[in-house]
GROMACS .gro file of C-alpha atoms in nm:
model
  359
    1UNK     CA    1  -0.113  -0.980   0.873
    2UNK     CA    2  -0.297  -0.839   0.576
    3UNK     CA    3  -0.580  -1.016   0.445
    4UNK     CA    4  -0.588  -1.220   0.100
    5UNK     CA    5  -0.840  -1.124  -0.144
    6UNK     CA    6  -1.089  -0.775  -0.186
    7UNK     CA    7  -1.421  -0.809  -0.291
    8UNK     CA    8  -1.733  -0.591  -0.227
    9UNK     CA    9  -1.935  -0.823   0.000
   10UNK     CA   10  -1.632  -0.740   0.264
   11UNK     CA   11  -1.683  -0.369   0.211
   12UNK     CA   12  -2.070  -0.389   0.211
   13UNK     CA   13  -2.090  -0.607   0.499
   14UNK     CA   14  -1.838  -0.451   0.698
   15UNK     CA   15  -1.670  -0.742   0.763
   16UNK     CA   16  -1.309  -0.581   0.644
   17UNK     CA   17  -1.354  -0.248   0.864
   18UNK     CA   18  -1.457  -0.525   1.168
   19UNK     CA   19  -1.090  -0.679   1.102
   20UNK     CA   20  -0.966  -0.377   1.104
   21UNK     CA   21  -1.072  -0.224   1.347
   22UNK     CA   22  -1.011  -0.537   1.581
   23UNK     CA   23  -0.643  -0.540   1.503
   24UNK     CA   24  -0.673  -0.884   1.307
   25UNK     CA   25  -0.552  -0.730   0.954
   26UNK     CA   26  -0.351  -0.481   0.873
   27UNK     CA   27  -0.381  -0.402   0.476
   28UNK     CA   28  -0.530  -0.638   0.199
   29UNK     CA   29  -0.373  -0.744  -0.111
   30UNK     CA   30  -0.594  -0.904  -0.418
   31UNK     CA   31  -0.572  -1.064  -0.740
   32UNK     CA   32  -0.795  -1.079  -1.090
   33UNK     CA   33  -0.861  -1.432  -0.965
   34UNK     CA   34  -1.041  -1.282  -0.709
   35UNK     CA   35  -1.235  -1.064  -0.835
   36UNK     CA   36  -1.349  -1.324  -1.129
   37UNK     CA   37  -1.480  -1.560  -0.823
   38UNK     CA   38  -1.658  -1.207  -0.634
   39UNK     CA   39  -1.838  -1.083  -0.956
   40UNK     CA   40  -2.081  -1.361  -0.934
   41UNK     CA   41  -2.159  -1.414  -0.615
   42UNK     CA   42  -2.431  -1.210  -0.443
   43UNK     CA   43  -2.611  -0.880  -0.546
   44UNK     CA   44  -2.300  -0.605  -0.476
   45UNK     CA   45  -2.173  -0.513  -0.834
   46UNK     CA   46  -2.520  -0.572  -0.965
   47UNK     CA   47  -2.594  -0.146  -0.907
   48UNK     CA   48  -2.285  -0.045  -1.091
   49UNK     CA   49  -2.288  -0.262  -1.379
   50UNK     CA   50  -2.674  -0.166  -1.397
   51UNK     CA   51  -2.514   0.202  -1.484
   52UNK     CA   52  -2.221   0.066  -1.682
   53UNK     CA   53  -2.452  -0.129  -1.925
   54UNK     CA   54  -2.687   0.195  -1.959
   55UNK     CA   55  -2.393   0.400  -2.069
   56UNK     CA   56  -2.278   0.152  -2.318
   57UNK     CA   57  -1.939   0.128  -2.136
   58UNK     CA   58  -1.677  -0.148  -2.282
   59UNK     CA   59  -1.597  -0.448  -2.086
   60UNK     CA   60  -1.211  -0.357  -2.012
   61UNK     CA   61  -1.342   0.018  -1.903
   62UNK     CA   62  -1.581  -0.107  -1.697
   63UNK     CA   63  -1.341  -0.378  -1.510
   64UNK     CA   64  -1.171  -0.080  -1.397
   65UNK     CA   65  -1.402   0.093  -1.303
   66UNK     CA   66  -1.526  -0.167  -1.058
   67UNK     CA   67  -1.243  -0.204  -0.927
   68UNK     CA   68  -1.130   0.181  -0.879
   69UNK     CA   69  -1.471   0.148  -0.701
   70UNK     CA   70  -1.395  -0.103  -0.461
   71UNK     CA   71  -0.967  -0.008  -0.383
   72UNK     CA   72  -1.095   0.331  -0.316
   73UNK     CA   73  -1.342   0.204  -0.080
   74UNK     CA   74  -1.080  -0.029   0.081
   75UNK     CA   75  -0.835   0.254   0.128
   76UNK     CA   76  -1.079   0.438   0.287
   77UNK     CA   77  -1.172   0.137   0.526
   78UNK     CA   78  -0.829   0.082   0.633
   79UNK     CA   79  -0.685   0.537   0.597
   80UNK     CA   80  -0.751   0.457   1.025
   81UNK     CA   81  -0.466   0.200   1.002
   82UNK     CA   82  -0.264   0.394   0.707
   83UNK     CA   83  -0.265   0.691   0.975
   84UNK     CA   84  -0.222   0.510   1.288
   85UNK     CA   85   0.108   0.341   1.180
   86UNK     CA   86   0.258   0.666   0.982
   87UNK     CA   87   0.231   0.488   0.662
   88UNK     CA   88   0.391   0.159   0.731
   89UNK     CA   89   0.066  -0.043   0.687
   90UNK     CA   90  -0.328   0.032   0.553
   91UNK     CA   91  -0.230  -0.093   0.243
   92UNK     CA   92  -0.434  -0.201  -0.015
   93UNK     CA   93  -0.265  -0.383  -0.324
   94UNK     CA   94  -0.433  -0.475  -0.576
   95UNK     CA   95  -0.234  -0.618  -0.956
   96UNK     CA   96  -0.214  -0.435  -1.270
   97UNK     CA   97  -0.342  -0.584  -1.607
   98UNK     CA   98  -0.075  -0.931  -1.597
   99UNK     CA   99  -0.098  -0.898  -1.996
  100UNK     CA  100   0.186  -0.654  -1.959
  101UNK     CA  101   0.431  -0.801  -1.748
  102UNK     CA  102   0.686  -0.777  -2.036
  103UNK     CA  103   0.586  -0.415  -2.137
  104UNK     CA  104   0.740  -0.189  -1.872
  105UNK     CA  105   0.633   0.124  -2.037
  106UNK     CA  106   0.316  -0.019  -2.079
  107UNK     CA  107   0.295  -0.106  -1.709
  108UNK     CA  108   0.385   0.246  -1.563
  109UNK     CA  109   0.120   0.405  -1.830
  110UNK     CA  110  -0.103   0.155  -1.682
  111UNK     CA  111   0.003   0.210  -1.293
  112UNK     CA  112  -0.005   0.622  -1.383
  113UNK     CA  113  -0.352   0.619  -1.486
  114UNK     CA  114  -0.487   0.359  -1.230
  115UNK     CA  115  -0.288   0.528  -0.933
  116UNK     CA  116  -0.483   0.887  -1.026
  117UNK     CA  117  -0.793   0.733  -1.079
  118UNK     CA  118  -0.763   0.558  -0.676
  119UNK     CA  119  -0.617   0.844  -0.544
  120UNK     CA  120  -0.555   0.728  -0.252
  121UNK     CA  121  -0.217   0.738  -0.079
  122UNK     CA  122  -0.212   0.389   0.115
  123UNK     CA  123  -0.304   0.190  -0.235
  124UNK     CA  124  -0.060  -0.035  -0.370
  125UNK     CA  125  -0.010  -0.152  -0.713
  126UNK     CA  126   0.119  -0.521  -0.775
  127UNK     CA  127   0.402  -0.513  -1.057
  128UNK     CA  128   0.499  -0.845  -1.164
  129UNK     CA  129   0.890  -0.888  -1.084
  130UNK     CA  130   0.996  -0.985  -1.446
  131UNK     CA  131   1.287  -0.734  -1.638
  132UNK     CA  132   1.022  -0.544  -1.745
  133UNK     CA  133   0.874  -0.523  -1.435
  134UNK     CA  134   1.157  -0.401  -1.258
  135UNK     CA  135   1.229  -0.125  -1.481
  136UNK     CA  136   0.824   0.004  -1.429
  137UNK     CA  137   0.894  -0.051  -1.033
  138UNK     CA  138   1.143   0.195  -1.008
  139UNK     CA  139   0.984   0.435  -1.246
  140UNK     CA  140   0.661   0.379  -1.014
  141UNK     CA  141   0.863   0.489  -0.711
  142UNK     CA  142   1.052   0.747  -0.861
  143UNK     CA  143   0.722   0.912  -0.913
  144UNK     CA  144   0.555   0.876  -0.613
  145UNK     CA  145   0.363   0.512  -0.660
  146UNK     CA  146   0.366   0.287  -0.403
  147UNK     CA  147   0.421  -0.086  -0.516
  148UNK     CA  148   0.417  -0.445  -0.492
  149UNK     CA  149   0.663  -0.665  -0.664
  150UNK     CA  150   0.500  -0.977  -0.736
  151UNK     CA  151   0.642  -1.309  -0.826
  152UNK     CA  152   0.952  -1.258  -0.637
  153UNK     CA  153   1.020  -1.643  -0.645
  154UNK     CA  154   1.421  -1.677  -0.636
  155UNK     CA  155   1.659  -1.530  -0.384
  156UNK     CA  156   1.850  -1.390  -0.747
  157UNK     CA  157   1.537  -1.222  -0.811
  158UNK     CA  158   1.484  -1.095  -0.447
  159UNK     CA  159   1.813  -0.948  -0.519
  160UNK     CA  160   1.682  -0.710  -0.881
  161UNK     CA  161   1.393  -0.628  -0.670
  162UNK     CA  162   1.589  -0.467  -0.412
  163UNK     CA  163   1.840  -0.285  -0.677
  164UNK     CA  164   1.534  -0.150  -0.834
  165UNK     CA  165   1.331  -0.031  -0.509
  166UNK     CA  166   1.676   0.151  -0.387
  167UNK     CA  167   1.706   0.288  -0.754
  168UNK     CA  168   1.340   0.404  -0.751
  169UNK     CA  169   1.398   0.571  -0.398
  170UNK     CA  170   1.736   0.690  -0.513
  171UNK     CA  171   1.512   0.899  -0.802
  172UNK     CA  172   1.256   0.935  -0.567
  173UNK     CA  173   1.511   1.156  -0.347
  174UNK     CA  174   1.671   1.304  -0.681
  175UNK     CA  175   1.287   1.456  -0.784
  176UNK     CA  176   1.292   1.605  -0.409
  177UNK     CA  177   0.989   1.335  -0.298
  178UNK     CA  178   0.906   1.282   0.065
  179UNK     CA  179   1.094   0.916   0.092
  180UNK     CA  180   0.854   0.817   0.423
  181UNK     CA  181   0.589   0.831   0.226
  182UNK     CA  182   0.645   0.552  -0.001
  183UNK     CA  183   0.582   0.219   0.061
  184UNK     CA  184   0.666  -0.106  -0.099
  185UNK     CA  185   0.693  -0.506  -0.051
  186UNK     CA  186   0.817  -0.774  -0.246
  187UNK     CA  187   0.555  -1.094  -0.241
  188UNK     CA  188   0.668  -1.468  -0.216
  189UNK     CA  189   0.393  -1.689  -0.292
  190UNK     CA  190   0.504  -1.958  -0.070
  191UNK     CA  191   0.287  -2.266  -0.138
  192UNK     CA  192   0.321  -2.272  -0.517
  193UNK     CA  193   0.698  -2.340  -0.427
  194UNK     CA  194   0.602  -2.629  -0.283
  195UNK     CA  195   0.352  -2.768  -0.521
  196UNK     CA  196   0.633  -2.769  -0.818
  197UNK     CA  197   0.892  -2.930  -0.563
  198UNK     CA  198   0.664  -3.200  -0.377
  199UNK     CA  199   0.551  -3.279  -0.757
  200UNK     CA  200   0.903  -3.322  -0.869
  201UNK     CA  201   0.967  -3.461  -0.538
  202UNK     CA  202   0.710  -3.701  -0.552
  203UNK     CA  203   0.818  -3.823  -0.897
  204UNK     CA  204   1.144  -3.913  -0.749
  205UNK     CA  205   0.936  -4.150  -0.509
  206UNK     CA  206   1.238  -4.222  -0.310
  207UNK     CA  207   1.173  -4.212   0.123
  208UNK     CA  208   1.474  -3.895   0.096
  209UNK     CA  209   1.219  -3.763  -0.132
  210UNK     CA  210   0.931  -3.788   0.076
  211UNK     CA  211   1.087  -3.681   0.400
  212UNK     CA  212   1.136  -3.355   0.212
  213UNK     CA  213   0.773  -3.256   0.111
  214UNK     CA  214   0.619  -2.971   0.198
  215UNK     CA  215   0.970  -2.819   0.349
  216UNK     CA  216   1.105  -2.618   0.094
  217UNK     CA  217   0.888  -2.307   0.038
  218UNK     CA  218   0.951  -2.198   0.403
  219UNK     CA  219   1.342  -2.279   0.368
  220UNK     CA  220   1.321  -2.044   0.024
  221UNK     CA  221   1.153  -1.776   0.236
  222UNK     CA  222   1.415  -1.809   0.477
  223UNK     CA  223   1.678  -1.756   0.255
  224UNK     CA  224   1.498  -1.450   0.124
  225UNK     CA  225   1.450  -1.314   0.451
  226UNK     CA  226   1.825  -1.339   0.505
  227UNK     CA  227   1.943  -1.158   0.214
  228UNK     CA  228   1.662  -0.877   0.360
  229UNK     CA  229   1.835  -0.802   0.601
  230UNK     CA  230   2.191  -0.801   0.427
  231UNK     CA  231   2.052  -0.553   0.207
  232UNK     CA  232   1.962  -0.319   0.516
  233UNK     CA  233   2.317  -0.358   0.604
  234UNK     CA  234   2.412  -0.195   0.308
  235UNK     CA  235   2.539   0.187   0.310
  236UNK     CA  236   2.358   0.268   0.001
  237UNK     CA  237   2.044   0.144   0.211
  238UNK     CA  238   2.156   0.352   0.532
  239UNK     CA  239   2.200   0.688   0.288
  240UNK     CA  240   1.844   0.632   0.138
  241UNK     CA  241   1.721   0.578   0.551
  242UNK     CA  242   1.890   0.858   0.636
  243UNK     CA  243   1.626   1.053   0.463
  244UNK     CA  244   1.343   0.899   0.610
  245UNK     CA  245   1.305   0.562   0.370
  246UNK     CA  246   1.117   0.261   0.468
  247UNK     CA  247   1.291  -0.098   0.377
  248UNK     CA  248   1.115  -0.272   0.139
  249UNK     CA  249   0.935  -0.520   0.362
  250UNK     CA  250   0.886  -0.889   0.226
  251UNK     CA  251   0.529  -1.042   0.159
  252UNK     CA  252   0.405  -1.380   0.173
  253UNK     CA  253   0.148  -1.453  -0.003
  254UNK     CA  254  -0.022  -1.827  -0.114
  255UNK     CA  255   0.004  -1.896   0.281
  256UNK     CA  256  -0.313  -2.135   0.273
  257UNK     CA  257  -0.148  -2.466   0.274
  258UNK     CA  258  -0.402  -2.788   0.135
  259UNK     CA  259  -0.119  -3.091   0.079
  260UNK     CA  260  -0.199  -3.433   0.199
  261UNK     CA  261  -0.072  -3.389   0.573
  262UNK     CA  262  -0.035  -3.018   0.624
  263UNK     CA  263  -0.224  -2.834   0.880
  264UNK     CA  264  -0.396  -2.547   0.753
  265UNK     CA  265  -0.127  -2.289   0.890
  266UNK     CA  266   0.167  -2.475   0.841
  267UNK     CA  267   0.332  -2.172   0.591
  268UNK     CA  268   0.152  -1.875   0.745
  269UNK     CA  269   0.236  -1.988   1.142
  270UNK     CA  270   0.637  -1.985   1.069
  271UNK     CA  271   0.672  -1.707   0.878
  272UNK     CA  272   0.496  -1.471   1.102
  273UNK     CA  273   0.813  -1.251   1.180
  274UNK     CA  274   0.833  -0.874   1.278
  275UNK     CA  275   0.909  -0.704   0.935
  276UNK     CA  276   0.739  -0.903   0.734
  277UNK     CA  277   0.365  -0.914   0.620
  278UNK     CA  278   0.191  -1.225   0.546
  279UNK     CA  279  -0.093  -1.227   0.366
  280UNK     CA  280  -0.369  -1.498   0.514
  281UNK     CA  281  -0.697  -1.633   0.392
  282UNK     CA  282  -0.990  -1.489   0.614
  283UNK     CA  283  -1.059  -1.856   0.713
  284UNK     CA  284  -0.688  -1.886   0.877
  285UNK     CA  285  -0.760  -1.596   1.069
  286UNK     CA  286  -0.935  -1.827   1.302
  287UNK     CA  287  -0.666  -2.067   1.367
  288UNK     CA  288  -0.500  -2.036   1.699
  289UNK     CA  289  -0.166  -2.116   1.581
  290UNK     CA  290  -0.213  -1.755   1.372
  291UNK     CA  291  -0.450  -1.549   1.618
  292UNK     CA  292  -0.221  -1.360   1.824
  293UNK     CA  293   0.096  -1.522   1.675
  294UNK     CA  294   0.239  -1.162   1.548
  295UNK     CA  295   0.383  -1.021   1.874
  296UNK     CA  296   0.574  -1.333   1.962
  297UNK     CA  297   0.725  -1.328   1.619
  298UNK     CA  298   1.078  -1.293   1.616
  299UNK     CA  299   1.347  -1.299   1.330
  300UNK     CA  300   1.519  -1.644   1.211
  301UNK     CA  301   1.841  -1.674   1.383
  302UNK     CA  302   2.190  -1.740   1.229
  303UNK     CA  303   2.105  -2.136   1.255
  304UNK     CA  304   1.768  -2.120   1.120
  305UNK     CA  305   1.951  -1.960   0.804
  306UNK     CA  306   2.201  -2.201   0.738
  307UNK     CA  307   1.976  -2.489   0.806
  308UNK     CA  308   1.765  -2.341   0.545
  309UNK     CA  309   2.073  -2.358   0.318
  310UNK     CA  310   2.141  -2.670   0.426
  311UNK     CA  311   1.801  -2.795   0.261
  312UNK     CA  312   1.763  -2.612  -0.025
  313UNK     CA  313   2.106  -2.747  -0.103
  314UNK     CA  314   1.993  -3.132  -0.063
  315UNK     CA  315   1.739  -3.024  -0.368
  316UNK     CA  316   2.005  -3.080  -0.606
  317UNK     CA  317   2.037  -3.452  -0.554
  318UNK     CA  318   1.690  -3.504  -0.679
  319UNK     CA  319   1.820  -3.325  -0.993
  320UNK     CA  320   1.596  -2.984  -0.932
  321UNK     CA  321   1.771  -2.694  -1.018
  322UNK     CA  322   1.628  -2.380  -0.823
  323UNK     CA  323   1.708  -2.103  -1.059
  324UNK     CA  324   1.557  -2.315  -1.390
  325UNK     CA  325   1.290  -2.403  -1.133
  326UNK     CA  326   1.169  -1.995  -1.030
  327UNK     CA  327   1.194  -1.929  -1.421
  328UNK     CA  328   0.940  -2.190  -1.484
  329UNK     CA  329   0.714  -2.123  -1.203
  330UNK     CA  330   0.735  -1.758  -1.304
  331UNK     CA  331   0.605  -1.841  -1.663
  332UNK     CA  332   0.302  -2.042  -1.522
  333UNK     CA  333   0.186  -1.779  -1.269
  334UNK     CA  334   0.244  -1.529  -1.545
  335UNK     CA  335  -0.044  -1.790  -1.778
  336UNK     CA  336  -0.289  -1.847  -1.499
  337UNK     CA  337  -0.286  -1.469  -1.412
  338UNK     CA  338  -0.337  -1.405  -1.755
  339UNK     CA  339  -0.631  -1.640  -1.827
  340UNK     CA  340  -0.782  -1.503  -1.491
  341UNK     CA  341  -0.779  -1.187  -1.628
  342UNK     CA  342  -0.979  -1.316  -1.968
  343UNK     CA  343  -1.191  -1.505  -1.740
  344UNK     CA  344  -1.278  -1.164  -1.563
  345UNK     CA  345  -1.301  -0.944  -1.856
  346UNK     CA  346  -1.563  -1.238  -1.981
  347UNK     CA  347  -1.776  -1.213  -1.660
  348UNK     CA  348  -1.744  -0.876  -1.666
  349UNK     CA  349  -1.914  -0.916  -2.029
  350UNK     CA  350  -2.165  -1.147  -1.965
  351UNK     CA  351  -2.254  -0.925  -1.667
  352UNK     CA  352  -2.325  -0.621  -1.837
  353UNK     CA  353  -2.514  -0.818  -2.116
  354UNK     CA  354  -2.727  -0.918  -1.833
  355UNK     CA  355  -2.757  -0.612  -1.758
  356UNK     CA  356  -2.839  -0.409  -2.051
  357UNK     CA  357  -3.106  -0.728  -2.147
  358UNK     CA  358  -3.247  -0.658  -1.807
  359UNK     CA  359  -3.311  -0.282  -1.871
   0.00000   0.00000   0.00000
C-alpha cells in the first residue's frame, strides 16, 4: 500500500517515516489538490514562504519550490524502503503541472527540470495518460525518469500505456540505461468510475439498475488487471525482462469509497493483490479489512475475470457506452486537476502576500 496524499505536517511530525518504518506504507503518491488543502493548515510552509516573499519570488516559482522541498524530503523518508526492496517500492509520485496534459514536449521539459531539481532516484512523476502524455512517458523513461501514468481509465488506454512504457524501456536499453532501475505504474482511480456509472445508473432508476451500483469500478480494474498480465506474457515483454526490467505495476488510486451503503474499504479491500499498489487514505489504514490484508492477497482467477466481463458487458443495456464513458471522465479529471492547480497557485499567492505584509 502506498499512502494517498504528501504534505509537510507528515514529514514534520514524523508521522510518514512512523508508517514507514512500521511496514504500513510503502511509497506515497499526491496531487495539486492536496497540496491546495495542506498550504493552509498549520504553521509548516509558513518558514519557507517567509524566505520566498523576501526574495520577491513569483507564485508559480515558488509552488515548486515547495514542493521540490517536501518530495525531496519524502524520498529521503522512504530511500530505507527504496533500498530495502531494490527499487521496486519507496516511491514518491507526485503530478506535473495538469495544464500540459496535451503538450508532450512541454511535459518532458517540465518532468526534465523537476526530476533534476528532486534528485532523487525513488521519485516519481505523474504524467497524465492522454496522446500527449504517452509520447512524454516514453521520452521520460527513455531518459532515465521514473513515472506515473495517470488517468488510465479504459482497458484501450491500459493498452497505449503499456506500448509506451515497453517503447520507453525499449530506448531506455537502446541509450545503454540500467533497465532495473526504472520504475513505473499506471493509476486507476477507481471510485470516480463509479460515481459517473451509479449517476447514470441511478438515472435509469430501474431495480437492474440499482442492483448494479457501486460494482463496476472494481469489475473495470479487473479487466485491467487481466490484460496486465497478458502483456507480461508477451515476448517483447520477456526480451525487455531479460535485461533486468520491472513490469509496469498497476495503481489504484481514489480507493476511499463514501456512496450511500459502501463500507469505507469496499474498493481498497478487493483490490489488494500481489503486484499491484493501492494507494489508501491514512484514515483506511486503520480498517481491519485493510491492516494486514496484503500478504493474503492473491491474483483474480480465470472466473473472477470473466465474471468481470460478464458485468461490464450488462452496462450496455442501460445505454452506457464504456469507451465514450473513459473519454468523458478523462476530460473532467483533466478540469478539476486544472482548477486545483489555479486554486494552489492562488494560495500560494495569497500566502506570500501574507507574507511579505508580515515582514
Amino acid at each position: 500500500m502506498w499512502l494517498d496524499g504528501l504534505a509537510r505536517q507528515r514529514l514534520a511530525s514524523g508521522r510518514l517515516a512512523a508508517l514507514a518504518r512500521q511496514g504500513r506504507i510503502a511509497g506515497v503518491v499526491s496531487d495539486p489538490a492536496f497540496l491546495a488543502r495542506s498550504l493552509t493548515r498549520g504553521p509548516y510552509y509558513t518558514g519557507q514562504l517567509g524566505d520566498l516573499a523576501e526574495r520577491g519570488i513569483p507564485a508559480e516559482r515558488a509552488l515548486k519550490a515547495l514542493a521540490v522541498h517536501d518530495i525531496r524530503w519524502a524520498c529521503d523518508i522512504l530511500r530505507p524502503v527504496h533500498e530495502a526492496t531494490a527499487g521496486v517500492d519507496g516511491l514518491v509520485s507526485v503530478s506535473l503541472d495538469p495544464r500540459l496534459a496535451h503538450d508532450s514536449e512541454a511535459t518532458l521539459a517540465e518532468a526534465r527540470a523537476l526530476w533534476r531539481a528532486v534528485d532523487r532516484r525513488n521519485a516519481m512523476l505523474g504524467i497524465p495518460a492522454t496522446p500527449a502524455g504517452l509520447t512524454a512517458l516514453s521520452a521520460c523513461l527513455a531518459e532515465g525518469i521514473n513515472v506515473n501514468a495517470t488517468l488510465v481509465l479504459s482497458v484501450a488506454r491500459h493498452g497505449q500505456v503499456g506500448e509506451a512504457y515497453l517503447e520507453g524501456l525499449e530506448r531506455a536499453r537502446a541509450a545503454g540505461r540500467h533497465l532495473p532501475a526504472l520504475a513505473s505504474v499506471a493509476s486507476f482511480p477507481v471510485s470516480r468510475v463509479d460515481a459517473a456509472v451509479d449517476a447514470l445508473l441511478d438515472r435509469e432508476g430501474t431495480l437492474e439498475a440499482r442492483a448494479m451500483r457501486g460494482a463496476t469500478a472494481v469489475a473495470a480494474a479487473r479487466q485491467l488487471h487481466e490484460q496486465y498480465e497478458r502483456l507480461l506474457d508477451e515476448p517483447r515483454w520477456h526480451a525487455l525482462a531479460a535485461h533486468g526490467a520491472r513490469p509496469q505495476r498497476l495503481l489504484w488510486t481514489a480507493t476511499a469509497a463514501s456512496g450511500p451503503g459502501l463500507l469505507p474499504t469496499h474498493y481498497a479491500a478487493p483490490l489488494l493483490t500481489r503486484g499491484t499498489v493501492t494507494a489508501v487514505p491514512e484514515e483506511l489504514l486503520e480498517e481491519p479489512d485493510v491492516v494486514g490484508a496484503v500478504p493474503a492477497g492473491t491474483a483474480p482467477d480465470a472466473a473472477a475475470y470473466a465474471a468481470a466481463g460478464r458485468l461490464l458487458g450488462h452496462l450496455e443495456w442501460f445505454g452506457i457506452d464504456q469507451g465514450e464513458l473513459a473519454l468523458r471522465l478523462e476530460t473532467e479529471a483533466l478540469k478539476e486537476l486544472n482548477d486545483a492547480w489555479h486554486q494552489l497557485l492562488d494560495e500560494v499567492t495569497l500566502a506570500l502576500d501574507g507574507a511579505s505584509a508580515r515582514r
